[in-house]
Amino acid sequence: MADLYEPDFGAAYYRSKDPVKNLKFNVQLDRVTSSNIVPSSEPEEHNGDAQSMPNDIQKDSEQVVIVWQEKIFSQREIETYRVDNNFDGLERKYHEEVTAILSRGTTPNNRIFTYVDHDNFSQSDENVFYMTNSPSETPTVLAEKMAHLRRRRVGGGKQTRQRNTGFVPKVNIVDSQPSDDLRNRNHIMEAPSQVMYIMADLSPRERPATPDEEVILGIVALDCNGVLCMRPDFNRGRKPYVVETSSFGKEVFEYMIEHASKVMNRQEQDKEMKMYREVYNRHKDFLQACVGDEFEMPAPDVLRLLVYGEIESAKNFEFDDLYCHFFVDLPKFWTAEKHQQLSWVTQTCSTKVEGRDDVAKFSFPFSFELFYKNDSVNEDEQDEVPHFPLIMLEVLSLDSFKRFRTEGYTYVTVPNAPGSKKITSHCWRPIGMSVASELRRYFVGGSPELEDQTYTAIPSTFQGSHLSKYGFRTETTGEVTVNLNVMMQARAFMEKKSQKRSLGSLLDNLGVNAVQANIASVLEAFKKARQRMMQARENAEKELTKTTGRSVESAA
């Protein structure tokens, strides 16, 4: 079964924390010719002496140990850089290295050579690794695109950041004709990496080397996260890889790539793990010192409310191209810091048909932080039921003629308990007293609007005990879906954890517990009264049945 095994040219990934300068590869290249595959003929007798016919071509074998980013020159590069042609930059450095090699008196005659990260070969976009050695194979569209994305900038100039802080442009946010560089930066988040190519020159020894006879034996890439990509993988005792020349004759070569780095012994591994644990512990102590032992707590008798929300979607409205304007309405005793934003406007979104609904997906995030403290000296106000903030929403539409229309109003109450909640709120919009207002809305744009948007719930100017909106004409429109994540923070929560008792000090001052307790007591009393009433009713029916039965018997 070993003869039926075919080597895998796929990529293998490794992760290492060791210095990359210690990485070594053992590469062995052997030429397999017809004289090696076909057995030689029997020796012939000539003048009574047995003479064996020598092989026409001897086996060509080469083995070399390569260090990470080690430059090994090919025969073509040696011939190119041995003569000074006024080279500059990297080529000048290669000329000096080749001159130093030739000054030793020996001319290298190696087949295996390398291209390092700063070579032009490594920076080009045409190096697509083929999965087979078929001459008719062409790279796929995906292979060409990914090869283009792996391109790095040639040159050693420093690249400064365009901006040091986050910035959202106010104009030209959407580029209708993006460049390839912009598309690659926005669509592919690739970590910086270094690459190294292990190459082989398969040209015959008797003639000069040509670029057409140079083949890729392996590609080694290392990113900044310590992930090593080896393509193809190390042989590790498996069958060698096979490569074939493209020239006339079709000579076959076999090669093997093995890991040749020095392996740490058990004592060195334990020492390294001990060092890592010490570094991690020091880093943990440093973070603990920066953060502190306690959270930032609000003032006593103050409830801190943090809301992280999202306007998810809107659906089933009359017109297309919707956007939402919403703000947070603060009831009595609720405050916010001066820099806190409490009003937002979403982007304009076109609707899409999902089932039977026309849905506009906004996915617009928002967040705010509020504080509640009942510092009133009036006893009636202290006993007043606390109201949580309201999020007032207005849905509008904007068509291609820049006509604005009010599509609906609604509000969402911030939950009075921490946690995540998804709320779907139905909308309405005011309508005029005649058909002319609807015709004006359709043709000209514009529609009846609320002068005070808090009229959606309870008007801010309302002072009475009973609210009546009788006579106000509205029409049901679509609905808006909002996701809310609520967090609460107060000193009373710490007291509950430390004293292991029910939470009451702060929330009682807020009136939340008192109101909940009163409501619970009223419901419990109503439940008991209802049970007593039902029991009395059943007893009365039984007594009536008994009395009626006796009267019937006496009558009979």
XYZ file of C-alpha atoms in Angstrom, residues 14-392:
379
model
C 2.352 25.448 12.692
C 2.488 27.834 15.621
C 5.674 28.484 17.576
C 6.826 30.983 20.205
C 10.522 30.323 19.572
C 12.723 32.838 17.704
C 12.318 32.362 13.978
C 16.080 32.726 13.423
C 16.476 29.167 14.780
C 14.266 27.673 12.055
C 16.129 25.325 9.685
C 15.131 23.100 6.768
C 16.896 20.040 5.414
C 16.274 19.828 1.648
C 17.416 16.868 -0.460
C 17.044 16.792 -4.255
C 17.662 13.648 -6.349
C 17.447 13.252 -10.111
C 15.740 10.091 -11.289
C 16.777 9.176 -14.855
C 16.131 6.227 -17.174
C 19.392 4.597 -16.099
C 18.176 4.608 -12.529
C 14.679 3.326 -13.305
C 15.469 0.682 -15.977
C 17.997 -1.995 -14.938
C 21.211 -2.061 -16.925
C 21.813 -4.885 -19.438
C 23.947 -7.932 -18.725
C 27.700 -7.431 -19.034
C 29.127 -8.373 -22.477
C 32.300 -10.380 -23.035
C 34.977 -8.594 -25.063
C 38.268 -10.373 -25.746
C 37.418 -12.815 -22.994
C 37.040 -10.098 -20.314
C 33.744 -9.189 -18.824
C 33.233 -5.451 -19.087
C 30.190 -3.766 -17.622
C 28.701 -0.845 -19.544
C 28.676 2.242 -17.363
C 25.492 4.202 -16.869
C 25.189 7.009 -19.378
C 24.165 9.493 -16.762
C 25.072 9.251 -13.107
C 22.606 9.973 -10.392
C 22.533 13.674 -9.489
C 21.917 14.248 -5.767
C 22.182 17.332 -3.553
C 21.422 18.008 0.100
C 21.571 21.336 1.934
C 20.458 22.760 5.296
C 18.732 26.134 4.898
C 18.245 28.680 7.692
C 15.222 30.990 7.742
C 15.713 33.901 5.298
C 19.100 32.560 4.224
C 20.022 33.704 0.742
C 21.493 30.964 -1.475
C 22.383 32.142 -4.978
C 21.507 30.179 -8.089
C 23.820 29.708 -11.037
C 21.947 32.347 -13.021
C 22.228 34.883 -10.173
C 25.955 34.202 -9.786
C 26.507 34.900 -13.478
C 24.398 38.052 -13.205
C 26.008 39.570 -10.125
C 29.640 38.533 -10.719
C 30.235 41.518 -13.024
C 29.781 45.028 -11.644
C 27.141 46.774 -13.746
C 26.728 49.796 -11.483
C 24.286 48.023 -9.264
C 22.381 49.938 -6.603
C 20.661 49.014 -3.352
C 19.906 45.321 -2.931
C 21.668 44.364 -6.172
C 24.862 46.057 -4.923
C 24.708 43.948 -1.773
C 24.236 40.759 -3.817
C 27.183 41.721 -6.027
C 29.446 42.047 -2.972
C 28.298 38.678 -1.597
C 28.836 36.909 -4.944
C 32.282 38.505 -5.286
C 33.185 37.246 -1.805
C 32.047 33.711 -2.742
C 34.065 33.694 -5.989
C 37.152 35.079 -4.224
C 37.450 31.818 -2.301
C 38.571 30.118 -5.524
C 35.620 27.764 -5.952
C 32.564 28.335 -8.117
C 29.348 26.912 -6.617
C 27.497 24.430 -8.752
C 24.332 23.943 -6.719
C 20.815 23.272 -7.889
C 19.008 24.296 -4.680
C 18.752 28.030 -4.023
C 16.373 30.410 -2.239
C 14.439 33.624 -2.698
C 14.017 35.606 0.523
C 11.311 38.078 1.480
C 12.908 41.205 -0.016
C 13.599 39.624 -3.419
C 11.531 40.750 -6.369
C 10.426 37.162 -6.961
C 8.755 37.070 -3.544
C 7.050 40.414 -4.147
C 5.547 39.551 -7.535
C 1.924 38.539 -8.059
C 2.543 35.718 -10.527
C 3.759 33.076 -8.069
C 0.737 30.836 -7.888
C 1.518 27.421 -6.457
C 0.045 24.707 -8.666
C -1.472 21.646 -7.080
C -0.397 19.346 -9.912
C 2.445 19.209 -12.423
C 0.148 19.178 -15.436
C 1.371 21.565 -18.172
C -2.227 22.436 -19.071
C -3.123 23.597 -15.573
C -4.162 27.239 -15.216
C -4.767 29.129 -11.966
C -8.347 29.647 -10.907
C -9.896 33.061 -10.389
C -9.679 32.607 -6.624
C -5.978 31.681 -6.828
C -5.229 34.764 -8.901
C -7.139 37.035 -6.527
C -5.464 35.608 -3.434
C -2.046 35.891 -5.075
C -2.807 39.522 -5.735
C -3.863 40.061 -2.118
C -0.606 38.615 -0.831
C 1.351 41.367 -2.541
C 3.555 43.456 -0.284
C 4.961 46.855 -1.070
C 8.449 46.845 -2.571
C 10.873 49.253 -0.956
C 12.200 49.968 2.490
C 10.571 53.335 3.039
C 8.731 53.887 6.260
C 4.987 53.982 5.987
C 3.466 56.498 8.364
C -0.098 56.288 9.521
C -2.527 58.536 7.750
C -4.260 59.384 10.984
C -3.566 58.594 14.612
C -7.118 58.863 15.862
C -10.451 57.501 14.694
C -12.134 59.670 12.109
C -15.422 59.258 10.286
C -15.584 61.256 7.053
C -18.663 63.417 6.629
C -18.688 63.371 2.816
C -17.886 60.784 0.166
C -18.380 57.876 2.547
C -19.354 55.572 -0.326
C -16.850 55.237 -3.174
C -18.676 54.261 -6.338
C -15.402 53.354 -8.132
C -13.063 51.855 -5.519
C -9.487 51.052 -6.453
C -7.997 47.576 -6.114
C -5.836 48.677 -3.204
C -8.840 50.109 -1.346
C -10.872 46.961 -2.002
C -8.101 44.743 -0.690
C -7.660 46.801 2.469
C -11.375 46.813 3.268
C -12.173 43.202 2.410
C -9.054 41.307 3.524
C -7.622 41.772 7.005
C -4.282 40.001 6.547
C -1.550 40.087 9.149
C 1.928 41.260 8.029
C 4.028 38.281 7.002
C 7.411 37.233 5.665
C 7.837 34.679 2.907
C 10.673 32.492 1.686
C 10.866 30.341 -1.440
C 12.938 27.163 -1.663
C 13.809 26.796 -5.338
C 15.590 24.314 -7.604
C 17.398 24.802 -10.902
C 16.613 21.713 -13.016
C 18.508 22.776 -16.115
C 21.235 20.409 -17.426
C 24.759 20.945 -16.153
C 26.266 21.294 -19.592
C 24.345 24.439 -20.582
C 23.618 27.772 -18.861
C 20.678 28.036 -16.493
C 17.447 29.676 -17.620
C 14.498 30.999 -15.593
C 12.173 28.519 -17.315
C 13.907 25.603 -15.605
C 13.543 27.076 -12.107
C 10.773 25.443 -10.067
C 9.375 26.049 -6.587
C 10.080 23.242 -4.141
C 8.434 24.853 -1.131
C 6.931 28.091 0.158
C 7.398 29.095 3.797
C 5.385 32.029 5.180
C 5.461 33.386 8.730
C 3.035 36.056 9.981
C 3.371 38.385 12.941
C 1.281 36.070 15.146
C 3.849 33.267 14.970
C 1.857 31.090 12.534
C 4.111 29.257 10.083
C 2.614 28.141 6.767
C 4.569 25.341 5.048
C 3.559 24.424 1.524
C 4.018 21.577 0.896
C 4.283 20.023 4.340
C 7.407 18.306 5.704
C 7.793 14.753 4.441
C 8.317 13.291 7.921
C 9.252 9.865 6.551
C 6.633 9.806 3.826
C 7.148 9.387 0.107
C 9.216 12.173 -1.520
C 7.671 14.826 -3.713
C 8.140 14.575 -7.472
C 8.799 17.396 -9.924
C 9.313 17.159 -13.693
C 11.195 19.423 -16.071
C 9.387 21.185 -18.871
C 12.211 20.929 -21.402
C 12.749 18.191 -23.973
C 13.588 14.943 -22.231
C 11.247 15.319 -19.280
C 13.685 14.497 -16.524
C 12.156 13.596 -13.180
C 13.394 14.824 -9.799
C 12.452 13.752 -6.299
C 12.922 15.997 -3.283
C 12.317 15.869 0.444
C 11.917 18.720 2.942
C 12.482 17.929 6.623
C 12.518 19.992 9.772
C 16.161 20.409 10.871
C 15.879 22.822 13.804
C 17.458 21.899 17.094
C 14.988 20.239 19.434
C 14.914 21.414 23.046
C 15.459 18.868 25.761
C 13.150 18.415 28.693
C 15.164 20.679 30.984
C 15.093 23.571 28.500
C 11.349 23.131 27.971
C 10.684 23.290 31.712
C 12.870 26.374 31.996
C 11.016 28.072 29.159
C 7.600 27.254 30.631
C 8.725 28.612 33.995
C 9.846 31.826 32.323
C 6.510 32.160 30.483
C 4.548 31.649 33.704
C 6.625 34.326 35.420
C 6.030 36.762 32.551
C 2.290 36.084 32.559
C 2.086 36.522 36.334
C 3.913 39.839 36.138
C 1.620 40.972 33.354
C -1.393 39.958 35.421
C -0.084 41.909 38.428
C 0.518 44.925 36.192
C -3.050 44.838 34.854
C -4.390 44.394 38.376
C -2.446 47.448 39.495
C -3.808 49.480 36.578
C -7.420 48.407 37.061
C -7.510 48.402 40.848
C -9.420 46.256 43.276
C -12.780 48.004 43.021
C -15.030 49.228 40.271
C -15.804 52.896 39.906
C -18.885 53.260 42.080
C -21.598 55.916 41.817
C -22.461 58.208 44.681
C -24.561 56.868 47.589
C -28.294 56.513 46.927
C -27.701 56.851 43.183
C -28.653 54.306 40.557
C -26.394 54.183 37.519
C -28.122 52.970 34.341
C -26.164 51.942 31.232
C -28.009 51.036 28.058
C -26.402 49.584 24.930
C -29.019 49.408 22.225
C -29.525 48.827 18.535
C -32.205 49.957 16.103
C -32.480 46.633 14.323
C -35.120 47.056 11.621
C -38.353 48.677 10.492
C -40.977 47.031 8.342
C -44.352 47.429 6.653
C -44.259 51.177 6.132
C -45.961 52.892 3.226
C -42.920 54.388 1.452
C -39.363 53.229 0.833
C -35.952 54.726 1.858
C -36.599 54.921 5.585
C -34.559 56.431 8.385
C -35.185 56.897 12.120
C -34.758 59.912 14.354
C -34.916 59.063 18.045
C -33.950 60.547 21.401
C -34.108 59.684 25.099
C -36.717 61.448 27.216
C -35.625 61.797 30.853
C -38.370 61.704 33.475
C -38.140 63.441 36.823
C -35.029 62.803 38.958
C -33.070 61.346 36.000
C -29.895 63.150 34.898
C -27.112 62.696 32.350
C -23.624 64.099 32.004
C -23.072 67.120 29.787
C -21.125 65.277 27.106
C -23.646 62.428 26.932
C -25.387 62.141 23.560
C -29.126 61.538 23.840
C -30.283 62.007 20.227
C -29.420 60.041 17.080
C -30.362 59.775 13.387
C -29.866 56.531 11.475
C -28.796 56.102 7.880
C -31.320 55.942 5.065
C -32.154 52.347 4.188
C -34.108 50.858 1.304
C -36.561 48.092 2.071
C -36.259 44.485 0.996
C -39.041 41.945 0.647
C -38.838 39.139 3.226
C -41.845 36.891 2.961
C -44.816 39.248 2.984
C -43.031 42.136 4.740
C -41.052 45.076 3.417
C -38.111 45.220 5.841
C -35.423 47.892 6.226
C -32.366 46.661 8.164
C -30.665 49.495 10.078
C -28.419 47.742 12.643
C -27.748 51.172 14.144
C -25.988 51.008 17.544
C -26.333 53.562 20.317
C -25.551 53.812 24.020
C -26.166 56.188 26.895
C -25.511 56.456 30.622
C -28.023 57.937 33.101
C -28.226 58.529 36.864
C -31.247 58.482 39.122
C -31.427 60.123 42.541
C -34.587 61.164 44.326
C -33.364 64.153 46.362
C -36.767 65.766 46.765
C -37.702 67.142 50.192
C -41.402 66.811 49.497
C -42.851 63.636 50.978
C -45.437 63.335 48.225
C -42.687 63.418 45.574
C -40.610 60.906 47.511
C -43.536 58.478 47.450
C -44.145 59.112 43.741
C -43.818 56.100 41.446
C -40.442 56.345 39.574
C -40.617 56.278 35.791
C -37.826 54.836 33.690
C -36.577 56.752 30.612
C -38.391 56.555 27.304
C -36.865 56.275 23.835
C -38.983 58.353 21.453
